[in-house]
Amino acid sequence: MFANLSDRLAGTFKGLRGKGRLSEADVDATVLEIRTALLEADVAVPVVRAFTAVVKERALAAAASGALNPAQQIVKIVHEELVAVLGGEARPLRLAKQPPTVIVLAGLQGAGKTTLAGKLALQLRGQGHAPLLVAADLQRPNAVDQLRVMAERAGVAIFAPEPGNGVGDPVQVTKDARAYALQKQHDVVIVDTAGRLAIDAELMQQLREVKAAAQPDDTLFVVDAMIGQDAVRTAEEFMQAVGFDGIVLTKLDGDARGGAALSVKGVTGKPIMFASVGEKLTDFEVFHPDRMASRILDMGDMLTLIEQAERAFDAEQTERMAKKVAKGEDFTLDDFLEQMQAVKKMGSLGKILGMLPGMGDMKAQLDQVDDRDLDRVAAIIQSMTPGERADPKILNGSRRLRIAKGAGTTVTEVNGLVDRFAQAQKMMKQMGKGGGMPGMPGMGGMPGMGGGSKKSKGKSQGSAKAKKGRSGNPAKRADQESGVAMAPASAGPGSMLGMGAGGRVEDAASLELPDELKRLLG
Amino acid sequence: MDSALVYAAIAVAVILTLAISVVALRRRGGAQAIEPAASAALTAETREVETSAIVLELEVPEPAAGRLHRLRTRLARSNSAIGQGLLALLSRDTIDTATWDEIEETLLLADLGVGPTNEIIERLRTALRVEGGARSADAVKEALREALLALVDPGMNRELVTAAPNRPAVVMIVGVNGTGKTTTTGKLARLLVAEGRSVVLGAADTFRAAAAEQLQTWGDRVGAVVVRGPEGGDPAAVAFDAVSAGVRDGADTVVIDTAGRLHTKTGLMDELDKVKRVIEKQSQVDEVLLVLDATTGQNGLVQARVFAESVNVTGIVLTKLDGTARGGIVIAVQRELGVPVKLVGLGEGPDDLAPFDPVEFVDALVAG
């Protein structure tokens, strides 16, 4: 894994500590790091050049102003600029005054047009429209069938007069579709075209004709978030040859940094309207520029984490948990197990932790987290009786021995689990009392959560806990201390930066989270 | 309490406690591995094995030999910017910092990534320094050719294992969504048929709508048997059936097309692992080909790494190289994982899949 921008910058600035202000050469070095970070995120070279020029100018100004922490300032500048470029005017789909509204989907092969057609149709149907899917991809074998299945799943109508597989004329199909939609009273027509390369003159001509026949209100350019340097050229050529009004980014559920978004937006100036984030028809959402900016810079992204959690935890389960927490009921090992399974669904543990802001400098350690350890913990819990799971306090020596045998492990490990669980339980309880989250002060200041008011409280509690966190039991204490030693020095500017990485420098409360987390992790 | 906050709190709380226990377990060092009961229960239900009726007219695919050569013009078109551009830059009278920057940019634009780019520049610098002031055009060309060749690494074994003694060879096609797995499977079947092999195709993509039909269309064209399962069925079962059918019919090669999956979906990666394990109950898997789209950027490396961890990828198929994309990411992948590019896809035509030949490839780049 590549180090994220803030780590890189931290490295650059290490040598500069003690310097009153930054020279131009220092800024140049910084800009070079930003450039590399952007290139590694697949932002296209010309876009990088333009972007770094702007950043450099602002960075010089920041350096000249003698800001206290120039590194933080620069990360903030980069993030702001990214959001500015990515954002712009977000707008909903343009609906024709005189139905039907026609939407044409265009893009490279494998960008996800057919799937997107289904998703878009489902969303429009949910908004009370009567969409019609038009199978104008007559090139790829069985694309028509695929669209038909999509239409079925989305519960919308389809217009597919031609069998496809190279048979039929997409232009004619599009023309007929308009008439068909008028006749059948469909108010939105979504035309799924065949994937094509921008250099294929013949197919581009065909696309132009399809577009002319469709007279679309919106032409959407569908682009894969994983695309590399070619994004710019493809977008430019589609723009020139056919023209489009908006961009849809697909496969954002992967871990591609998605620099393509910046490239395409930067070159064409068209708004990124939607993001496609999964294989289900409902995995479709409006594009969020600020999250994309964090993602391109590979910064911890709490919001994405929360979203993934929302997806992994089913609604009923969360409801139950929320009630439990609110009532101050005990968090049982069964709940713990359930949560753990859900966490497993979210992906690898290392990656999830990596999404927390400020974890950047722990990457090496995170990479070592073995997900099979989750299975081991699960095995311990599964070796307990329901009674024991509900109330771990009844676990005496012989019970623990039995569990250890059942799980194929040692009593020490069972003890460890029970101890840690007790801590978690305490945490959940305090949370239920409305006291914020002791030991996890960062939570209060989480952006976009409406929890800003808890900042100060969280902070004070956090530092209090850090002090009393030492155990009276010598063995345990040694354990804890070794743990602290294992974690990299966390109080330095590195973690300050890591937090700045979230682009929320002003949010002082979140500063506590990484430290605290590291201590616990150790 | 805000319900979203509760979510987040729970998630982080669990993550925290888990991380703690995990690290604690690790530190104590005594963590015995508890192997999950590896009982990949094979579905015993009788599954309808549809055997495609051989269509009246079978197409005769082109032979594999010389395919890359034939496609050379197309390759040159897609890559001309890199080869020609570099050559033009290197042939300048004086190569100053600005020129080197341009060279760097050209390489970066090919998705080579920052690391390999710096390396090739170093190599070129050294080579040109040796040449000194009097650089002939040929010498520059040769230096560039060598630098590129070193990157593509001609020493790797790129042979595709498509035959095995006394049993059909099994080839699995894997990759993320939309890279062209089904198309590659179809084209590979043609390539094999062209070499006089009998081929069984397994449509283990039971997820994507109409994927099996798409493969069926490919199979029908060349008369390959296509084994299908119900949509939404167990892909491992379909793969197992395909291999059984291959063994029964005495086929030479079984090619299994799998569903596209993002490497970040742990569950789906586990599923892929299961498909492979289930196949291995009958027969060794000889090749696992990762299909990478030439337009893929730096994420390709992550994809390759995760797929390699999960199913031990033995080769890469680079598709859609006929566009303007250069597929430079394969260089990083080859180097990082030691997995060679074995096939390249160069167009929409059914016979536009060719064995990868590094020397030919680089020659096409430099010659333009």
GROMACS .gro file of N, CA, C and O in nm, chain B residues 23 28 55 61 78 116 144 153 174 183 194 196 205 214 253 257 259 271 288-289 306 312 322 344 347:
model
  100
  545VAL      N    1  -0.484  -0.841   1.866
  545VAL     CA    2  -0.342  -0.813   1.892
  545VAL      C    3  -0.296  -0.886   2.017
  545VAL      O    4  -0.185  -0.939   2.023
  550ARG      N    5   0.048  -1.303   2.258
  550ARG     CA    6   0.072  -1.422   2.339
  550ARG      C    7   0.131  -1.532   2.255
  550ARG      O    8   0.184  -1.628   2.307
  577VAL      N    9  -2.435  -2.626  -3.350
  577VAL     CA   10  -2.506  -2.549  -3.451
  577VAL      C   11  -2.458  -2.591  -3.589
  577VAL      O   12  -2.345  -2.637  -3.607
  583PRO      N   13  -1.184  -2.082  -3.645
  583PRO     CA   14  -1.103  -1.971  -3.595
  583PRO      C   15  -0.964  -1.970  -3.659
  583PRO      O   16  -0.916  -2.072  -3.708
  600SER      N   17  -0.219   0.172  -3.082
  600SER     CA   18  -0.250   0.200  -2.943
  600SER      C   19  -0.128   0.249  -2.866
  600SER      O   20  -0.139   0.319  -2.769
  638PRO      N   21   0.819   0.227  -1.158
  638PRO     CA   22   0.879   0.180  -1.282
  638PRO      C   23   0.924   0.295  -1.373
  638PRO      O   24   1.024   0.283  -1.443
  666LEU      N   25   1.633   0.243  -2.610
  666LEU     CA   26   1.493   0.246  -2.569
  666LEU      C   27   1.434   0.106  -2.573
  666LEU      O   28   1.363   0.063  -2.481
  675ASP      N   29   1.032  -0.788  -1.936
  675ASP     CA   30   1.097  -0.911  -1.890
  675ASP      C   31   1.069  -1.033  -1.978
  675ASP      O   32   0.980  -1.113  -1.948
  696VAL      N   33  -1.050  -1.532  -1.400
  696VAL     CA   34  -1.098  -1.449  -1.289
  696VAL      C   35  -1.070  -1.301  -1.315
  696VAL      O   36  -0.990  -1.268  -1.403
  705THR      N   37  -1.582  -1.262  -2.248
  705THR     CA   38  -1.531  -1.246  -2.383
  705THR      C   39  -1.397  -1.319  -2.397
  705THR      O   40  -1.374  -1.389  -2.496
  716ALA      N   41  -0.879  -2.365  -3.249
  716ALA     CA   42  -0.794  -2.344  -3.366
  716ALA      C   43  -0.672  -2.434  -3.361
  716ALA      O   44  -0.617  -2.471  -3.464
  718GLY      N   45  -0.682  -2.729  -3.254
  718GLY     CA   46  -0.728  -2.866  -3.265
  718GLY      C   47  -0.760  -2.931  -3.132
  718GLY      O   48  -0.765  -3.053  -3.120
  727ASP      N   49  -2.027  -1.806  -1.406
  727ASP     CA   50  -2.079  -1.674  -1.370
  727ASP      C   51  -2.230  -1.690  -1.362
  727ASP      O   52  -2.301  -1.674  -1.460
  736GLN      N   53  -2.434  -1.542  -2.282
  736GLN     CA   54  -2.325  -1.479  -2.357
  736GLN      C   55  -2.217  -1.583  -2.388
  736GLN      O   56  -2.168  -1.591  -2.500
  775THR      N   57  -0.930  -2.951  -2.280
  775THR     CA   58  -0.921  -2.835  -2.191
  775THR      C   59  -1.061  -2.795  -2.141
  775THR      O   60  -1.157  -2.797  -2.218
  779ASP      N   61  -1.538  -1.988  -1.672
  779ASP     CA   62  -1.560  -1.843  -1.665
  779ASP      C   63  -1.623  -1.813  -1.530
  779ASP      O   64  -1.722  -1.876  -1.493
  781ALA      N   65  -1.769  -1.523  -1.226
  781ALA     CA   66  -1.834  -1.393  -1.221
  781ALA      C   67  -1.732  -1.286  -1.185
  781ALA      O   68  -1.637  -1.312  -1.111
  793GLU      N   69  -1.576  -1.697  -0.214
  793GLU     CA   70  -1.652  -1.781  -0.307
  793GLU      C   71  -1.560  -1.831  -0.418
  793GLU      O   72  -1.562  -1.948  -0.455
  810VAL      N   73  -0.472  -2.019  -1.368
  810VAL     CA   74  -0.570  -1.922  -1.323
  810VAL      C   75  -0.531  -1.791  -1.389
  810VAL      O   76  -0.425  -1.736  -1.363
  811LEU      N   77  -0.614  -1.748  -1.482
  811LEU     CA   78  -0.581  -1.627  -1.558
  811LEU      C   79  -0.658  -1.508  -1.502
  811LEU      O   80  -0.781  -1.512  -1.493
  828VAL      N   81  -0.458  -0.911  -0.453
  828VAL     CA   82  -0.564  -0.978  -0.378
  828VAL      C   83  -0.607  -1.108  -0.449
  828VAL      O   84  -0.624  -1.211  -0.384
  834ASN      N   85  -0.416  -1.781  -0.632
  834ASN     CA   86  -0.286  -1.811  -0.692
  834ASN      C   87  -0.285  -1.795  -0.844
  834ASN      O   88  -0.275  -1.893  -0.919
  844ASP      N   89  -0.658  -0.242  -2.763
  844ASP     CA   90  -0.672  -0.180  -2.894
  844ASP      C   91  -0.713  -0.035  -2.884
  844ASP      O   92  -0.717   0.036  -2.982
  866VAL      N   93  -0.298  -1.124  -2.478
  866VAL     CA   94  -0.346  -0.986  -2.491
  866VAL      C   95  -0.469  -0.984  -2.581
  866VAL      O   96  -0.476  -1.057  -2.680
  869GLY      N   97  -0.893  -0.636  -2.965
  869GLY     CA   98  -1.002  -0.583  -3.044
  869GLY      C   99  -1.130  -0.658  -3.022
  869GLY      O  100  -1.138  -0.749  -2.940
   0.00000   0.00000   0.00000
